[in-house]
mmCIF file of C-alpha atoms in Angstrom:
data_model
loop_
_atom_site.group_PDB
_atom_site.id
_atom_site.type_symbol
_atom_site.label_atom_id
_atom_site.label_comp_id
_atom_site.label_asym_id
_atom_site.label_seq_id
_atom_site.Cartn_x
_atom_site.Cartn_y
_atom_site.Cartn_z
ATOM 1 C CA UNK A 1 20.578 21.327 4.966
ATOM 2 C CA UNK A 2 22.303 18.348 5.861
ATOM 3 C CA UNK A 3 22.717 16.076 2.890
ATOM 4 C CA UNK A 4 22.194 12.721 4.664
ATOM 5 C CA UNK A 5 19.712 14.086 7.911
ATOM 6 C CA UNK A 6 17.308 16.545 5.611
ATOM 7 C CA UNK A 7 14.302 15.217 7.549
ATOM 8 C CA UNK A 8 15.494 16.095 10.848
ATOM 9 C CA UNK A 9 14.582 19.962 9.834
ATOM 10 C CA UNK A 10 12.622 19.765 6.118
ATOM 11 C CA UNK A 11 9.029 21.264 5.832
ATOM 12 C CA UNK A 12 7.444 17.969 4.596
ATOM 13 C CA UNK A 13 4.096 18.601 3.088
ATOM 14 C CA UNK A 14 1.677 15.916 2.484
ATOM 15 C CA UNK A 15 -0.210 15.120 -0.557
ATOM 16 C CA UNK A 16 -3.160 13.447 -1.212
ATOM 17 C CA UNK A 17 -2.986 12.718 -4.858
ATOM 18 C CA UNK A 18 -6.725 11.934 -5.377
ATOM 19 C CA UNK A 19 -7.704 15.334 -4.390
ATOM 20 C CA UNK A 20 -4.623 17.854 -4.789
ATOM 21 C CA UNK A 21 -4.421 18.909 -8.263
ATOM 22 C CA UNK A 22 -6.822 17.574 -11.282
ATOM 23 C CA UNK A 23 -4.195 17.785 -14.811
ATOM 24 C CA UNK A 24 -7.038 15.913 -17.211
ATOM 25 C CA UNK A 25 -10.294 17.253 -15.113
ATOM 26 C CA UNK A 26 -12.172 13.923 -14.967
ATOM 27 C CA UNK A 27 -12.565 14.962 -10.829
ATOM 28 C CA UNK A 28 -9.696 13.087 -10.057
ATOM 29 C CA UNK A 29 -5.943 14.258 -8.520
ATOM 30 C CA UNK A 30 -3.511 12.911 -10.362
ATOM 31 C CA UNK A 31 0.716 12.520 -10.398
ATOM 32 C CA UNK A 32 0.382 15.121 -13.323
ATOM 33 C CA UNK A 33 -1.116 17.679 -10.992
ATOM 34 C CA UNK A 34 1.343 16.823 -8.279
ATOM 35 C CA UNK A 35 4.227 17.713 -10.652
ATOM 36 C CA UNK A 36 2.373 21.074 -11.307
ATOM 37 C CA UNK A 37 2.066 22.046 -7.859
ATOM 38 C CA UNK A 38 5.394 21.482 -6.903
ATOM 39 C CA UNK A 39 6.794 25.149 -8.147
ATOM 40 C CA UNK A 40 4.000 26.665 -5.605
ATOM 41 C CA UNK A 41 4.866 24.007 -2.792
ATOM 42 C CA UNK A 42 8.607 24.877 -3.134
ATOM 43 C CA UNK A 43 7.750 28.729 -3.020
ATOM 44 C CA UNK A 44 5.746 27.954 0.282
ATOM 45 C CA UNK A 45 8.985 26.500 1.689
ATOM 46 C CA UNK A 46 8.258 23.123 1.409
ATOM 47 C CA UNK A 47 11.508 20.441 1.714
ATOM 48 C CA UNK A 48 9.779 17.333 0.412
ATOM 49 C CA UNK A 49 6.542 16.090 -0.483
ATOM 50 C CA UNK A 50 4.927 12.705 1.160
ATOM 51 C CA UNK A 51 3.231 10.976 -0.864
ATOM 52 C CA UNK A 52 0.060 9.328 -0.076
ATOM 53 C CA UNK A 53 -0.836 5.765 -1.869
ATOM 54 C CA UNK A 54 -0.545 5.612 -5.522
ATOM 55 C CA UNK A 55 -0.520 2.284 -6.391
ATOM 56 C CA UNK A 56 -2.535 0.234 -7.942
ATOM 57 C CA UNK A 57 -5.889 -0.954 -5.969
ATOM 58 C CA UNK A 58 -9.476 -1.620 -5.614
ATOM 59 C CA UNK A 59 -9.512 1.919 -3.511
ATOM 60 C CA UNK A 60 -11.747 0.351 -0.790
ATOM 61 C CA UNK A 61 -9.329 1.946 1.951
ATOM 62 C CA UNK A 62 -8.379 5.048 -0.206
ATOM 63 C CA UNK A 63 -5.202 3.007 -1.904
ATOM 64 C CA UNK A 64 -4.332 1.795 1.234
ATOM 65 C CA UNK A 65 -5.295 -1.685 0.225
ATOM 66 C CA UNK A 66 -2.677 -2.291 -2.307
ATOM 67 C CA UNK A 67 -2.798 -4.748 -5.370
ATOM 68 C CA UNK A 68 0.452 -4.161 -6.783
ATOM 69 C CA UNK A 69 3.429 -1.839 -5.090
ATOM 70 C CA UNK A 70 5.261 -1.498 -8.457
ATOM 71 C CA UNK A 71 2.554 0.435 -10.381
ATOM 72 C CA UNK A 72 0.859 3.242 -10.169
ATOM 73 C CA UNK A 73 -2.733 2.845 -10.293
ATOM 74 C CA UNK A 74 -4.171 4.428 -13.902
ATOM 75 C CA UNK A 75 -6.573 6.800 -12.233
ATOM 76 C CA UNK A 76 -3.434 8.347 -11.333
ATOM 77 C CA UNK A 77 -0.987 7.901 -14.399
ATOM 78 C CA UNK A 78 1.316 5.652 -15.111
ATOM 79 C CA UNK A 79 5.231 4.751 -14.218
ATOM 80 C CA UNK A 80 5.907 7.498 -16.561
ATOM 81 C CA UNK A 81 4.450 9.868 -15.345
ATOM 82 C CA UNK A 82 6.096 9.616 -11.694
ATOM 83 C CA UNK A 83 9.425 9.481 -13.354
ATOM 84 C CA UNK A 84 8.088 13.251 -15.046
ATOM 85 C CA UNK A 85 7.169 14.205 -10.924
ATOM 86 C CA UNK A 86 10.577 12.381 -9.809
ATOM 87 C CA UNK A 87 12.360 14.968 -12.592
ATOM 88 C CA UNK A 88 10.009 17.627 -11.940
ATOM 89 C CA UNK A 89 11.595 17.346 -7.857
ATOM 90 C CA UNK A 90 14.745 17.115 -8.278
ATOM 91 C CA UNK A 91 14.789 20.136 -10.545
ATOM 92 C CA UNK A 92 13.102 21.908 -7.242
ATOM 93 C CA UNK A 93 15.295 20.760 -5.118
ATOM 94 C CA UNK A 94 12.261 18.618 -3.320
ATOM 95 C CA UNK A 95 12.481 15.467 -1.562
ATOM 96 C CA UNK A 96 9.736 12.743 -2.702
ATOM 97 C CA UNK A 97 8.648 10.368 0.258
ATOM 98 C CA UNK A 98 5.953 7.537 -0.641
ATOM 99 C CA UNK A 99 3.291 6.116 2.007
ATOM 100 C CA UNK A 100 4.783 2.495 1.930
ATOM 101 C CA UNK A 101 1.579 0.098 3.535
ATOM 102 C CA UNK A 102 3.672 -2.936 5.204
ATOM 103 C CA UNK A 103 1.066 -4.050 7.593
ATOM 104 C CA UNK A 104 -1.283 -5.617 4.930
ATOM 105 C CA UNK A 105 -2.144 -5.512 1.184
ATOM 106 C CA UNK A 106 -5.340 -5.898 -1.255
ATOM 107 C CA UNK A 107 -7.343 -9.154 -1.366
ATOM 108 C CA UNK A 108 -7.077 -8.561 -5.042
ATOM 109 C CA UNK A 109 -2.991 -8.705 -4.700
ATOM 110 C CA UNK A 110 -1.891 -11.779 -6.857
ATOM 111 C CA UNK A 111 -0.408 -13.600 -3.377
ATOM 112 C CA UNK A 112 -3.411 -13.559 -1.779
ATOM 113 C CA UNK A 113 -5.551 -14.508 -4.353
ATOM 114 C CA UNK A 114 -2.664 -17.377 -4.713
ATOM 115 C CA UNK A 115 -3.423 -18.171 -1.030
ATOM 116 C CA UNK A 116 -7.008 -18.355 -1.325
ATOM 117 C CA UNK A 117 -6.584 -21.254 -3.789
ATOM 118 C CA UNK A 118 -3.836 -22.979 -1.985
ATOM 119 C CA UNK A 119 -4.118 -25.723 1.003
ATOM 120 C CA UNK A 120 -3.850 -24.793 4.342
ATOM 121 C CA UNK A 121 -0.412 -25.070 5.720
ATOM 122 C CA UNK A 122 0.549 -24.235 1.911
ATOM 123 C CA UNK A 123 3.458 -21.974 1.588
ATOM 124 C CA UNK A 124 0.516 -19.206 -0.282
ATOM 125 C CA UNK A 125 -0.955 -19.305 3.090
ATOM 126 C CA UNK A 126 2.172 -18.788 5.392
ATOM 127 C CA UNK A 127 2.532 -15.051 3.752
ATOM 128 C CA UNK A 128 -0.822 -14.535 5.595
ATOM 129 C CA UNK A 129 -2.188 -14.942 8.641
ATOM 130 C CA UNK A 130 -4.490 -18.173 8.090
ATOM 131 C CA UNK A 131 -5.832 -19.977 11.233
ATOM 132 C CA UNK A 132 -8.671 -22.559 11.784
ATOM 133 C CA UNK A 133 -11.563 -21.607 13.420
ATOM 134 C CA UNK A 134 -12.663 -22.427 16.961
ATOM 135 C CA UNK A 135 -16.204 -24.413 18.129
ATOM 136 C CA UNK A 136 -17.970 -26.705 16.028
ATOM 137 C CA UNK A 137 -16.820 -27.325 12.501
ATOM 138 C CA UNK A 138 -14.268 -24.493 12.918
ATOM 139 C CA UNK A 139 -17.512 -21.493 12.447
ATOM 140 C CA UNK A 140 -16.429 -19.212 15.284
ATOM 141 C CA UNK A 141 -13.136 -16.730 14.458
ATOM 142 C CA UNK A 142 -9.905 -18.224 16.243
ATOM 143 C CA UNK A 143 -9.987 -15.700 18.409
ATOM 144 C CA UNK A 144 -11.707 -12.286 19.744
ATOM 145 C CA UNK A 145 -10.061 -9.475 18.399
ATOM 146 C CA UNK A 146 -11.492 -6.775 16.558
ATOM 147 C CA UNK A 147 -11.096 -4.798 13.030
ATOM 148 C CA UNK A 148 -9.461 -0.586 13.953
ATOM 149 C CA UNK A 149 -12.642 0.143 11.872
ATOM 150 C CA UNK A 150 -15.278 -2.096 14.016
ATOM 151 C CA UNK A 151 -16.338 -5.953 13.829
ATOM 152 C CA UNK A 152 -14.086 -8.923 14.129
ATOM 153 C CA UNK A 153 -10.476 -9.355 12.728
ATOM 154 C CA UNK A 154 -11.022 -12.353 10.781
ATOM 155 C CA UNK A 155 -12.963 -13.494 7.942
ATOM 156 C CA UNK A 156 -13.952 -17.223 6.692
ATOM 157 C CA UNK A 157 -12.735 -18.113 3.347
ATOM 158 C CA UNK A 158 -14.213 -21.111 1.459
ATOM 159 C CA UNK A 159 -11.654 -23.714 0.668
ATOM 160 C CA UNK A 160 -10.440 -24.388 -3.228
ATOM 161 C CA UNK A 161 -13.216 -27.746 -2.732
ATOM 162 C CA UNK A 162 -16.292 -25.835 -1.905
ATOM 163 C CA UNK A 163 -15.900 -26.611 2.441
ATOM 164 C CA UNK A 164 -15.854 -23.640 4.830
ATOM 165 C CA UNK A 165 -12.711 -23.055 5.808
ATOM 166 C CA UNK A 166 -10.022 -21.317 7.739
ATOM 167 C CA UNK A 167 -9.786 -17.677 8.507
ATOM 168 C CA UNK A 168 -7.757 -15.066 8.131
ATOM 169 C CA UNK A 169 -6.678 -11.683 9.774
ATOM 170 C CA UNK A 170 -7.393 -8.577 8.742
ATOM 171 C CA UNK A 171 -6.854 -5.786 11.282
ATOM 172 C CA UNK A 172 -8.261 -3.095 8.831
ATOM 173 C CA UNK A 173 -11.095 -4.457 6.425
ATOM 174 C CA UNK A 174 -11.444 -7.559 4.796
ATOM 175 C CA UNK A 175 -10.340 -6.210 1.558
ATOM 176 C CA UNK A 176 -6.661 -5.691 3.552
ATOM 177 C CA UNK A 177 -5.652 -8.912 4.808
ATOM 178 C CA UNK A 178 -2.328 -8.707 7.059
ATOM 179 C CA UNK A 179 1.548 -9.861 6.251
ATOM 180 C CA UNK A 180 2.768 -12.342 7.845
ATOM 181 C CA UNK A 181 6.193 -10.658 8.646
ATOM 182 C CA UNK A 182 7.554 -13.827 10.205
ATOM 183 C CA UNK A 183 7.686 -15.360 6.777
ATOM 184 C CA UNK A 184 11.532 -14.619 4.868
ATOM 185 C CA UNK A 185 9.464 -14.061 1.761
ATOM 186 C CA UNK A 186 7.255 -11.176 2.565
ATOM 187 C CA UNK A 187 10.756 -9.384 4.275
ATOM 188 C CA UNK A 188 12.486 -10.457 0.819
ATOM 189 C CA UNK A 189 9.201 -8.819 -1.609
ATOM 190 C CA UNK A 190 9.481 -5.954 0.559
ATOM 191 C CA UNK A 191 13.164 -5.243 0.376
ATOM 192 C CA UNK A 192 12.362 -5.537 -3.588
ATOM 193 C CA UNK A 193 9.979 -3.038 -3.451
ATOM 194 C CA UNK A 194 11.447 -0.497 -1.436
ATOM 195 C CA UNK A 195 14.688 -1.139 -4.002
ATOM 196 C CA UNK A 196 12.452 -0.803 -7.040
ATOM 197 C CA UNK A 197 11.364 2.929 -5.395
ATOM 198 C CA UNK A 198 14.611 3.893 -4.544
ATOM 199 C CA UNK A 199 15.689 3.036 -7.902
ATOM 200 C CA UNK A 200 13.885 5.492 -9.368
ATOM 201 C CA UNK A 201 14.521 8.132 -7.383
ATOM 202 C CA UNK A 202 12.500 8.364 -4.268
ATOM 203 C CA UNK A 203 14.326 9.592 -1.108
ATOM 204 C CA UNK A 204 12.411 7.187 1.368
ATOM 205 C CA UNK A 205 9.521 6.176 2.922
#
């Protein structure tokens, strides 16, 4: 296989962590149970797992609403641990992707619960979509679009003083609200991340 183009031919096999392989049997997948089926997985033929979300979050989008991209969240083990699966891989001779979520992140995320007690216009805000509402006193959504899962794409916030205020965009649930990508800092925390991954191993995304 071609060092530098594996994934033009692997067998990439994806895993769901929360419901591939229970190590502690509290009902719950785990990274521990993803390091034990690798042996089977690499008799199969598989090339390279892909794995889905890890990290630590609410779960109100199956850990696609993510609070923190640098941790693993502790239903599924710890840093540790992945470092064990990352080992565990190489060992096999299998390539680990992760399911990076760039679009949006967790209302419980640190930056967002930043933004929500920041001014509007604030720098918090610009890593978000934030917009003031349309009609009277700002109470209809700035504009029509609509949610992938149903409703509209925005949801009120009330301001840091108590007043309704401006919206933001959310084209998944409200729990994910959306990067702003046009903002240098969300590129630069991304570029961090993806470095923090790579760091320890992972052979993309």
């Amino acid at each position: 296989m071609n060092r530098h183009r594996w994934w033009r031919d692997a067998v990439i096999y994806q895993v769901y962590v929360r419901s591939f392989l229970d190590s502690t049997g509290d009902g719950v997948g785990d990274l521990a149970g993803v390091r034990a089926g690798l042996p089977y997985l690499r008799k199969l033929g598989v090339d390279g797992v892909w794995l889905s979300p890890f990290y630590r979050s609410p779960q109100h989008d199956h850990g696609y609403d993510v609070a923190d991209y640098c941790d693993v969240d502790p239903v599924f083990g710890d840093l540790d641990e992945f470092d064990r699966l990352m080992t565990a891989a190489r060992q096999l001779g299998v390539k680990v992707l992760l399911d990076i979520v760039p679009n949006h992140c967790s209302s419980e995320h640190p930056w967002f619960r930043e933004a929500l007690g920041s001014a509007p216009g604030s720098p918090a805000r610009a890593r978000f979509h934030f917009a003031d509402g349309r009609g009277p006193d700002g109470a209809e959504p700035p504009n029509n679009w609509h949610a992938m899962f149903g409703g509209p794409a925005w949801t009120r916030i009330t301001e840091p003083d108590g007043r309704p205020g401006q919206w933001y965009l959310h084209m998944f649930t409200p729990e994910q609200p959306d990067w702003n990508w046009r903002t240098p800092e969300v590129a630069a925390e991304f570029d961090r991340v993806l470095r923090f991954w790579l760091d320890r191993g992972v052979d993309g995304f």
